[in-house]
PDB file of C-alpha atoms in Angstrom:
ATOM      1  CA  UNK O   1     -19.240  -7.679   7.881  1.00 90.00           C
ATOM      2  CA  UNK O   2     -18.145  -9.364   5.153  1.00 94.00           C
ATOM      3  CA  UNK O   3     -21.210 -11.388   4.998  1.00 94.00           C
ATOM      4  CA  UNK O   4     -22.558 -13.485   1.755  1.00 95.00           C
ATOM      5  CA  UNK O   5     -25.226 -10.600   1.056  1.00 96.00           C
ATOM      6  CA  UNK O   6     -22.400  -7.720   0.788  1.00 96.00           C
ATOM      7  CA  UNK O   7     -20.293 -10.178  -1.420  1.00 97.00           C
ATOM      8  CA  UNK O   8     -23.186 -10.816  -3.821  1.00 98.00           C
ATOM      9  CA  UNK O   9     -24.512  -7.378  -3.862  1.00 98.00           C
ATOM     10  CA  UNK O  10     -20.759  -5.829  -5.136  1.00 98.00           C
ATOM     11  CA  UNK O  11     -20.211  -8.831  -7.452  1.00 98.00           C
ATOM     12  CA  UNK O  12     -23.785  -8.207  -8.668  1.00 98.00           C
ATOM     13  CA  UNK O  13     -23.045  -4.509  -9.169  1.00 98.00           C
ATOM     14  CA  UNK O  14     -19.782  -5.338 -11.373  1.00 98.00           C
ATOM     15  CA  UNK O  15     -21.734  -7.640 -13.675  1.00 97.00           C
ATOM     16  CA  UNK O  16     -24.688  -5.082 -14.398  1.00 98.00           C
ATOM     17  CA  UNK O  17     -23.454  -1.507 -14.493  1.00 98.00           C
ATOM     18  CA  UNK O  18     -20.734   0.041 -16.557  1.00 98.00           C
ATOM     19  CA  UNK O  19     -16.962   0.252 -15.715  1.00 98.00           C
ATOM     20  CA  UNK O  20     -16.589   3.495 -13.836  1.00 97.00           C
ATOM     21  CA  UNK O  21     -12.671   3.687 -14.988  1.00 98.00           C
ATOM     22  CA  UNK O  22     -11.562   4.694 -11.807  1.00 98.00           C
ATOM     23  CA  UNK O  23      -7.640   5.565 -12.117  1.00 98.00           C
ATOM     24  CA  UNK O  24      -5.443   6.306  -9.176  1.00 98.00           C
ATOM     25  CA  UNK O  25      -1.765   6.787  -8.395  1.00 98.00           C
ATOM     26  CA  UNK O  26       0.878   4.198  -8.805  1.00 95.00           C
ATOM     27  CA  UNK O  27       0.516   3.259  -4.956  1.00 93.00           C
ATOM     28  CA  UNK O  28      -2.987   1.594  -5.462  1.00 98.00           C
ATOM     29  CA  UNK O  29      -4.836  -1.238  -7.546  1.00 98.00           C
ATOM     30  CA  UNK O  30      -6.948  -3.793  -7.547  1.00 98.00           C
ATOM     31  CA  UNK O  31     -10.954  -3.774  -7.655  1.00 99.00           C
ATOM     32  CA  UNK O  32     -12.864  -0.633  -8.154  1.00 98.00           C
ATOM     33  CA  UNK O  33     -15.316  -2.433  -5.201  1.00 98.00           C
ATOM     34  CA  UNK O  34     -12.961  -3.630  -2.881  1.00 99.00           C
ATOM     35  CA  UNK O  35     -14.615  -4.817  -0.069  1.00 99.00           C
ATOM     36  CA  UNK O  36     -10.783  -5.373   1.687  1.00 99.00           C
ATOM     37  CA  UNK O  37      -7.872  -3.294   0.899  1.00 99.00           C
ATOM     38  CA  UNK O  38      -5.424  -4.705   2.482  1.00 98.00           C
ATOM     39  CA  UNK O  39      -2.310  -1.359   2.435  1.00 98.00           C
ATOM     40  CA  UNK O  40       1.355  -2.331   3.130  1.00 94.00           C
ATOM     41  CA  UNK O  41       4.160   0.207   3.689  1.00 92.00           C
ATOM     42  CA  UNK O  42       5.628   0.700   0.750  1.00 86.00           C
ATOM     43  CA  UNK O  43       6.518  -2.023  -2.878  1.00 80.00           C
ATOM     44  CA  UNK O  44       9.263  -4.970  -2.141  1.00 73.00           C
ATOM     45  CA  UNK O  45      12.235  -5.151  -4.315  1.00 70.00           C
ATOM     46  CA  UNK O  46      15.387  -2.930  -4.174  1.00 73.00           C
ATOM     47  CA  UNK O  47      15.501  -0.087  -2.440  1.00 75.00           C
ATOM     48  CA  UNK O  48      15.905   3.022  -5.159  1.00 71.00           C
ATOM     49  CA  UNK O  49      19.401   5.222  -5.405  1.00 74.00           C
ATOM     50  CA  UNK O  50      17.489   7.884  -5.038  1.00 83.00           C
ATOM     51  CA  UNK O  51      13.831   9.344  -5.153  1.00 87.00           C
ATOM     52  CA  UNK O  52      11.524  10.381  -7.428  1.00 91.00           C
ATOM     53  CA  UNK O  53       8.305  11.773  -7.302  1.00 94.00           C
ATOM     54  CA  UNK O  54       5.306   9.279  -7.906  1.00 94.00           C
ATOM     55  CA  UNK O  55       3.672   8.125 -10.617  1.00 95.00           C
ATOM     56  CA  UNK O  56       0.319   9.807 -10.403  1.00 97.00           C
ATOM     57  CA  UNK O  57      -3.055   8.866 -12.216  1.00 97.00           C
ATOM     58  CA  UNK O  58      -1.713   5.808 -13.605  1.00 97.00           C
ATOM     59  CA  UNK O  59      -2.869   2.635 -12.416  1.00 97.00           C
ATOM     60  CA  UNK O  60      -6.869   1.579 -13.733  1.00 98.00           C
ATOM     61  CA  UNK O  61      -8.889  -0.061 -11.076  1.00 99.00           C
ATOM     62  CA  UNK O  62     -10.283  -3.080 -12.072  1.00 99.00           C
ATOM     63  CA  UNK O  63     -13.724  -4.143 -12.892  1.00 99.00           C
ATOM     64  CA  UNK O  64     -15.403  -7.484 -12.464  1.00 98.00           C
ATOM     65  CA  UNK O  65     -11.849  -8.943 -12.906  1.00 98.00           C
ATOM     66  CA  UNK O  66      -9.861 -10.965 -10.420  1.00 98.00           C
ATOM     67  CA  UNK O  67      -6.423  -9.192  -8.376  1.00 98.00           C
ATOM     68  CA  UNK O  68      -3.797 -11.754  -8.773  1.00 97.00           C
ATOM     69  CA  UNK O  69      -0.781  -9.943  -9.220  1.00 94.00           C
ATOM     70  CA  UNK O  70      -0.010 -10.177  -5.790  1.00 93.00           C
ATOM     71  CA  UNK O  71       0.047 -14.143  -6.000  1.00 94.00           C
ATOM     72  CA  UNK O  72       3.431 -13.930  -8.284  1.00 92.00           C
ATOM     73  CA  UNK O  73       5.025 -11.250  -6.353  1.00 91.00           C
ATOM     74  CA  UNK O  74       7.610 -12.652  -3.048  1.00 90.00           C
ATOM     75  CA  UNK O  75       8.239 -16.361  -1.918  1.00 92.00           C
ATOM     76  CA  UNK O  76       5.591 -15.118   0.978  1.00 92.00           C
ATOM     77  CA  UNK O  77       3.222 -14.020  -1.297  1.00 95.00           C
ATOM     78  CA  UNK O  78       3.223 -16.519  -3.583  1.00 96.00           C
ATOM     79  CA  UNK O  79       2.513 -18.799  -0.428  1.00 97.00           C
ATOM     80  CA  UNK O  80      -0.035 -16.885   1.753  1.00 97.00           C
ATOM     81  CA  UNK O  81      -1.668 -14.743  -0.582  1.00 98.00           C
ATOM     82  CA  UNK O  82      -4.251 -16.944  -1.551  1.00 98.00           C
ATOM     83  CA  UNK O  83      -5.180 -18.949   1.751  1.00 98.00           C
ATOM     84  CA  UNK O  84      -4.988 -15.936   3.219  1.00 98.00           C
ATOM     85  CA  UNK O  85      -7.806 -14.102   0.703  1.00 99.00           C
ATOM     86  CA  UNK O  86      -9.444 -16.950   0.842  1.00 99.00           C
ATOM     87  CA  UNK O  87      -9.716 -17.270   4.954  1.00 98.00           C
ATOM     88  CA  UNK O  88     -10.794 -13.512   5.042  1.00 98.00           C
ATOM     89  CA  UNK O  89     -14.162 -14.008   2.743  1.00 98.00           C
ATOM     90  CA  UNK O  90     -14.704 -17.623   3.237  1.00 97.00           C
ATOM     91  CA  UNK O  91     -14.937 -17.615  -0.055  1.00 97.00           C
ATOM     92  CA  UNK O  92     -12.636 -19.277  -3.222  1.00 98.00           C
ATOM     93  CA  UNK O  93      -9.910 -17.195  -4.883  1.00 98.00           C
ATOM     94  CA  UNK O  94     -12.114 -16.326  -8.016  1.00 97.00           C
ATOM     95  CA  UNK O  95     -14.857 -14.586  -6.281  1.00 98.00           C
ATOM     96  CA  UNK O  96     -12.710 -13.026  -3.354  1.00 98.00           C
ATOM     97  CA  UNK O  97     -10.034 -12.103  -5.525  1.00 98.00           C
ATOM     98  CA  UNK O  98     -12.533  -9.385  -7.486  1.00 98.00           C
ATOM     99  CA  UNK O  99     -13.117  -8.050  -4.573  1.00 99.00           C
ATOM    100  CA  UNK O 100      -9.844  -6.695  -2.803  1.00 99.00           C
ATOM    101  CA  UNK O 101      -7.440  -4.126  -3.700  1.00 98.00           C
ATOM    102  CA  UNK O 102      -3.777  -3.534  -2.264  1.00 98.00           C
ATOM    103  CA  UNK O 103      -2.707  -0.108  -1.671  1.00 97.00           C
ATOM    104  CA  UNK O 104       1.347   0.810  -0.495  1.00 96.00           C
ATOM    105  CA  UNK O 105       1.822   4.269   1.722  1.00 95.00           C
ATOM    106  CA  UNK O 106       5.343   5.194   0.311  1.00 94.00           C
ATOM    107  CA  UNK O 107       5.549   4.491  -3.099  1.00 93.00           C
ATOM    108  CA  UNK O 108       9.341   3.520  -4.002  1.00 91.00           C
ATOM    109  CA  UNK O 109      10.231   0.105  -3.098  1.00 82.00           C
ATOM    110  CA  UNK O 110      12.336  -1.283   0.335  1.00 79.00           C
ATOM    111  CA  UNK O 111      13.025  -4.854   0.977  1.00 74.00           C
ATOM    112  CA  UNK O 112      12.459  -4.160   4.525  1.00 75.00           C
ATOM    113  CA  UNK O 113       9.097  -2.849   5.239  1.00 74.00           C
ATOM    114  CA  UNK O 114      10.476  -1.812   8.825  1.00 77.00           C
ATOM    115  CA  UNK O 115      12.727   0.744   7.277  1.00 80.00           C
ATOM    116  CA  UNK O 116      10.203   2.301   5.032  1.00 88.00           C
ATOM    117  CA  UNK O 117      10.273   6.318   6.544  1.00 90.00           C
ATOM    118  CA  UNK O 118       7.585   7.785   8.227  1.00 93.00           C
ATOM    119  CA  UNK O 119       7.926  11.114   6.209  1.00 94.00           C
ATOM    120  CA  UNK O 120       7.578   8.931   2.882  1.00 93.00           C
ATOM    121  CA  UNK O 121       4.409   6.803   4.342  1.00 95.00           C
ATOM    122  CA  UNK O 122       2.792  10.277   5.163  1.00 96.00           C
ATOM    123  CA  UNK O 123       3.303  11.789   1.931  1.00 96.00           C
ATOM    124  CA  UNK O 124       1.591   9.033   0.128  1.00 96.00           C
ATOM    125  CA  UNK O 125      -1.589   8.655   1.999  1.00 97.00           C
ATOM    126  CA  UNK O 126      -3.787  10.575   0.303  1.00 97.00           C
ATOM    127  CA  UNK O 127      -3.212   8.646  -2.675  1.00 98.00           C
ATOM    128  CA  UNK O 128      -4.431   5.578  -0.119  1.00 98.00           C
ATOM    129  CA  UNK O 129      -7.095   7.403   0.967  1.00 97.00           C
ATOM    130  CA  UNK O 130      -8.617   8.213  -2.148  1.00 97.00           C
ATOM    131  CA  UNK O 131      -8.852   4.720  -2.411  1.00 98.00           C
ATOM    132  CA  UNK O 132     -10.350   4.227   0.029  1.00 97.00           C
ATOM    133  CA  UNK O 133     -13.316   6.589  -0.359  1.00 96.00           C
ATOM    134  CA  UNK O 134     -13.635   5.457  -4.066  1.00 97.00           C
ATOM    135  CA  UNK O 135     -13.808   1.655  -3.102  1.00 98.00           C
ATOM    136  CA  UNK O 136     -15.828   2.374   0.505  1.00 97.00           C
ATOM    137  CA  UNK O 137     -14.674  -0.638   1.824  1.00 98.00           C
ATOM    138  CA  UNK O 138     -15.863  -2.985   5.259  1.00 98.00           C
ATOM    139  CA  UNK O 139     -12.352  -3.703   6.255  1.00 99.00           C
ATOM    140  CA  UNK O 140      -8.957  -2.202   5.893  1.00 99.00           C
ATOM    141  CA  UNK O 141      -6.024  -4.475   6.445  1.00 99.00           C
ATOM    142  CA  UNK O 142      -2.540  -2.747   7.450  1.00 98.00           C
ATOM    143  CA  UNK O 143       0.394  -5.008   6.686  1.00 96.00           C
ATOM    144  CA  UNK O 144       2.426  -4.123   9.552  1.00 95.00           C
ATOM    145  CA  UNK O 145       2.282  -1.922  12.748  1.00 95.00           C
ATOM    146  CA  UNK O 146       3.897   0.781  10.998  1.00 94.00           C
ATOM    147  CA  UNK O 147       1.349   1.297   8.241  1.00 96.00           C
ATOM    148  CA  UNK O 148      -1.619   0.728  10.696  1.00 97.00           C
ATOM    149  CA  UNK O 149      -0.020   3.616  12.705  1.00 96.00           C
ATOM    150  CA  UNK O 150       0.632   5.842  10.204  1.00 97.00           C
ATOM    151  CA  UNK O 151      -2.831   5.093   8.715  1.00 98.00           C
ATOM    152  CA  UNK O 152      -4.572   5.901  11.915  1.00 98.00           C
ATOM    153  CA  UNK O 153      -2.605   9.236  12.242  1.00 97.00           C
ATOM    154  CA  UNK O 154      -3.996  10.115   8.212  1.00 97.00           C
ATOM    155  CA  UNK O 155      -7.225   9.207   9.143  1.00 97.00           C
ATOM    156  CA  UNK O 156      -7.748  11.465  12.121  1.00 95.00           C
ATOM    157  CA  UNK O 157      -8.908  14.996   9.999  1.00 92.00           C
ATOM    158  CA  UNK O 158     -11.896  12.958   8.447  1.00 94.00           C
ATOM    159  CA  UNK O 159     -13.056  10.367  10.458  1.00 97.00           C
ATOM    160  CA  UNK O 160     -13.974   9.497  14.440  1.00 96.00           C
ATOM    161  CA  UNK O 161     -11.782   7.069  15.425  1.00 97.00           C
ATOM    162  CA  UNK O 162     -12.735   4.631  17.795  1.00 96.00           C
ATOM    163  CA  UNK O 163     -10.054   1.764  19.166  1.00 96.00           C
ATOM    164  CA  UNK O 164     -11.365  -1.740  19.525  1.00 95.00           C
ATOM    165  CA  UNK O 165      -9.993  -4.221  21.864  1.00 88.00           C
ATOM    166  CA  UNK O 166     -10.670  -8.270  22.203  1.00 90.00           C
ATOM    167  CA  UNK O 167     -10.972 -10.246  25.516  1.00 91.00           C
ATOM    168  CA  UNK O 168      -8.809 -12.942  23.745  1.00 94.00           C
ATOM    169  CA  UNK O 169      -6.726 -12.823  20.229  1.00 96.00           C
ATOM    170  CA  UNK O 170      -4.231 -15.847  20.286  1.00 95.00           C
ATOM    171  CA  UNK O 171      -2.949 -17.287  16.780  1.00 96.00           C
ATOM    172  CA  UNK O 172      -0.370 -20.032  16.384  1.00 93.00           C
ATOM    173  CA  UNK O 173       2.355 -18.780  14.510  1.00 92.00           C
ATOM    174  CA  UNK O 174       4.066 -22.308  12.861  1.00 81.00           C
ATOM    175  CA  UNK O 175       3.965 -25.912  13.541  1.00 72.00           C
ATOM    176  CA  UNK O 176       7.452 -26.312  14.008  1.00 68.00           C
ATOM    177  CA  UNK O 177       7.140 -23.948  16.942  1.00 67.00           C
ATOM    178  CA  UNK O 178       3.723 -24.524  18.471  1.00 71.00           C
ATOM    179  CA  UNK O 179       4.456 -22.278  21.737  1.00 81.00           C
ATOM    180  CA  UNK O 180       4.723 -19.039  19.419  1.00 90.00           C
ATOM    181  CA  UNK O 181       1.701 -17.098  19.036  1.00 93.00           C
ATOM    182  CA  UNK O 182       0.017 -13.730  18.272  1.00 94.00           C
ATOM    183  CA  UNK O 183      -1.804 -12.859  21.277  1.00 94.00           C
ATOM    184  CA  UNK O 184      -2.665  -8.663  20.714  1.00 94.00           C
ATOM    185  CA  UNK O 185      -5.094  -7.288  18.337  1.00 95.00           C
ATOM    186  CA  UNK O 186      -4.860  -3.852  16.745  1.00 97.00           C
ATOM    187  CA  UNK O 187      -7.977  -2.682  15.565  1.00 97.00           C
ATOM    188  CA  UNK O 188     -10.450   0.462  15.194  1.00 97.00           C
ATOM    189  CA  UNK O 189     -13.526   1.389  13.927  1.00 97.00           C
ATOM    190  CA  UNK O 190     -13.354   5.001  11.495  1.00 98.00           C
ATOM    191  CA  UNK O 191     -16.403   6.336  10.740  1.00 96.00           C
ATOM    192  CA  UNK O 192     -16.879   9.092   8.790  1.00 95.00           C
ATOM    193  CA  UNK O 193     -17.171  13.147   9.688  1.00 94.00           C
ATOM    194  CA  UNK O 194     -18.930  13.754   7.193  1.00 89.00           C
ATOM    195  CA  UNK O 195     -22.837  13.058   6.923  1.00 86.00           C
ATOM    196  CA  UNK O 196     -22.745  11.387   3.582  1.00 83.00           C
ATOM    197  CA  UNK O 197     -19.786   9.373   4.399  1.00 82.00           C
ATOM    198  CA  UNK O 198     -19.275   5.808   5.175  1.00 87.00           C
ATOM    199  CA  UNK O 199     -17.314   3.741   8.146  1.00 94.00           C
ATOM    200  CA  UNK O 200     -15.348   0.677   8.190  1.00 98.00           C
ATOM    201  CA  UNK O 201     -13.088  -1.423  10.538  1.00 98.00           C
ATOM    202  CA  UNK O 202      -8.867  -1.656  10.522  1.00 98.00           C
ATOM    203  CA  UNK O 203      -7.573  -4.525  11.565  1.00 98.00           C
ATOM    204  CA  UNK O 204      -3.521  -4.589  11.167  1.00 98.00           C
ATOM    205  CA  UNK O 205      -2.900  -8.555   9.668  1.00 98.00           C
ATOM    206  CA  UNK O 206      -0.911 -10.606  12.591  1.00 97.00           C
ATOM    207  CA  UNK O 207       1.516 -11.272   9.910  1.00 96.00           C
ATOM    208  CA  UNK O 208       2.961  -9.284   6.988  1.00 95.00           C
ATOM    209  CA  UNK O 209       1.537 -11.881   4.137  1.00 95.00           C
ATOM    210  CA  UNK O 210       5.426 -11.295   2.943  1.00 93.00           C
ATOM    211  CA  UNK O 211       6.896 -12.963   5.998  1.00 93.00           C
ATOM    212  CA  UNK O 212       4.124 -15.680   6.029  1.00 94.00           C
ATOM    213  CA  UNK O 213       5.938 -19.043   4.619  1.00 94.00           C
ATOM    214  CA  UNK O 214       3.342 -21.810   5.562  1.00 94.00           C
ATOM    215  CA  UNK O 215       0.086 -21.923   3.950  1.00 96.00           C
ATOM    216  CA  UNK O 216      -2.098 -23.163   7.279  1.00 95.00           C
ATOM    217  CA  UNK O 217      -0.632 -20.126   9.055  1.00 96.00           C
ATOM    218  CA  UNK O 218      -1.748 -17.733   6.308  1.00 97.00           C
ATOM    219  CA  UNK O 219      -5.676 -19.572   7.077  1.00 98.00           C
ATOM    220  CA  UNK O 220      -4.880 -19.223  10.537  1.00 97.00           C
ATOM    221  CA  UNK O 221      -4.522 -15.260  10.136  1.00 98.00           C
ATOM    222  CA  UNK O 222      -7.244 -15.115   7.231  1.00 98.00           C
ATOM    223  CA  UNK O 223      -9.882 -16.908   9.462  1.00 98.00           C
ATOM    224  CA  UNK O 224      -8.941 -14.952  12.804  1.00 98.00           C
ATOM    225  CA  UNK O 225      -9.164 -11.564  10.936  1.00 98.00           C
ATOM    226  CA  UNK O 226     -12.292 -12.760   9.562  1.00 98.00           C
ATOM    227  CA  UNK O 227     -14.093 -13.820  12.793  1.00 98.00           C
ATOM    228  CA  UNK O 228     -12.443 -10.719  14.798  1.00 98.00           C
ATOM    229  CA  UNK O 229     -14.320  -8.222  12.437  1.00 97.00           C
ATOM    230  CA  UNK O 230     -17.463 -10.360  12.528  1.00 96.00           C
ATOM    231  CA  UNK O 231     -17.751  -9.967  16.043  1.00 97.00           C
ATOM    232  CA  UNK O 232     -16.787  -6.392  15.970  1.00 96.00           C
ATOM    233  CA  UNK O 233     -19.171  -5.622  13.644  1.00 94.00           C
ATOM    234  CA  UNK O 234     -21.744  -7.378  15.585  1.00 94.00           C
ATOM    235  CA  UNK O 235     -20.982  -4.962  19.222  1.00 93.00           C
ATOM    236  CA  UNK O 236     -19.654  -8.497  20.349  1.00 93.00           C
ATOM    237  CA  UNK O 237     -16.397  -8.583  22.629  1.00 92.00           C
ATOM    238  CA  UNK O 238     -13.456 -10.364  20.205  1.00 96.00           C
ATOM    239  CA  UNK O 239     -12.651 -14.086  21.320  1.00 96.00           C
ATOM    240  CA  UNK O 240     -10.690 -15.672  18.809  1.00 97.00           C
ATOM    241  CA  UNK O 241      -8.246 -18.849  19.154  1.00 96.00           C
ATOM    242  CA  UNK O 242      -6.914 -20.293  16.081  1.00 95.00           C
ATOM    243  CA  UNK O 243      -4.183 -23.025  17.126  1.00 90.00           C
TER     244      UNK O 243
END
């Protein structure tokens, strides 16, 4: 999972073989060979007057080039975004960063992801899933327990789901408050129906990188996520502490 040999082999592949030219909806972007897509509820920013349909077959995947947009975007973002990327591959921003994508269920922005509807979320997963199959990624990161809900929910038609649970999950959440922590993991494995499909692990991020406003916390998360699906991945029970 995640492991220096996967990393190489999809960098590898981006350096050698022709842009593919992938294109998907408005809700997705970032590398064609994501190992992580990490998939958030729906874009910050006001919240529309009213709705439109979305955007579809408009946003080019990228190809042997780094995702960085996401590194200008909130005053979270622009503080957790990269530690956190970086915790997840154990690996520098210019080689992790050509290898995740982002992906938003409802398409229209809200500048609470808690208020994001259901009804919108499920309408735009396809568009997430397709972006999924065309990246076949090891690890899918919901944003918030909302998305990794209604994510498990679209995933049921197409893949075996199978929950995951950890003998010990306990995060830190600040240093001003050292007796706050994270203490549950939600996590399963999806594997795929079909014969010629593929599997990978969800793991929802403790923290919506949004609402993350210390660097060392975003690590914190990056390296827990990191050794949780490690030890997944390996049949091993999870027992993380990062304080």
């Amino acid at each position: 999972m995640l492991d220096e040999s996967a990393i190489n082999s999809r960098l590898h592949q981006m350096q050698v073989e022709a842009d593919p030219e992938l294109i998907w909806d408005e809700t997705c972007e970032g590398s064609a060979r994501a190992l992580v897509i990490f998939v958030g509820p729906s874009p910050g920013g006001d919240k529309p007057v009213e709705r439109r349909p979305m955007n579809k077959s408009c946003s080019r995947a990228l190809w042997n080039e780094s995702f960085d947009k996401p590194r200008w975007w909130s005053p979270g973002f622009r503080v957790s975004w990269k530690p956190l990327v970086e915790a997840i591959f154990a690996a520098p921003y210019d080689t992790a960063g050509r290898l995740i994508g982002r992906a938003n269920m409802d398409w229209l922005g809200d500048p609470k992801s808690e208020d994001v509807a259901t009804q919108h979320m499920v309408e735009g997963a396809p568009s997430v899933l397709k972006m999924i199959q065309d990246c076949s990624p090891e690890l899918v990161l919901p944003m918030d327990a909302h998305t990794f809900g209604v994510l498990k929910t679209a995933l049921n038609d197409g893949f075996i789901i199978t929950d995951c649970n950890a003998n010990n999950f306990t995060i830190r959440i600040s240093d001003a408050e050292k007796e706050r922590f994270h203490r549950h993991l939600y996590a399963f494995h999806a594997k795929s129906k079909s014969p010629t499909g593929r599997s990978f692990l969800v793991i929802k991020l403790p923290q919506h990188p949004a609402k993350m406003f210390q660097a060392d916390y975003a690590t914190r998360c990056g390296e827990a996520v990191r050794e949780a699906a490690r030890q997944i991945g390996a049949g091993q029970p999870v027992d993380v502490t990062k304080v």
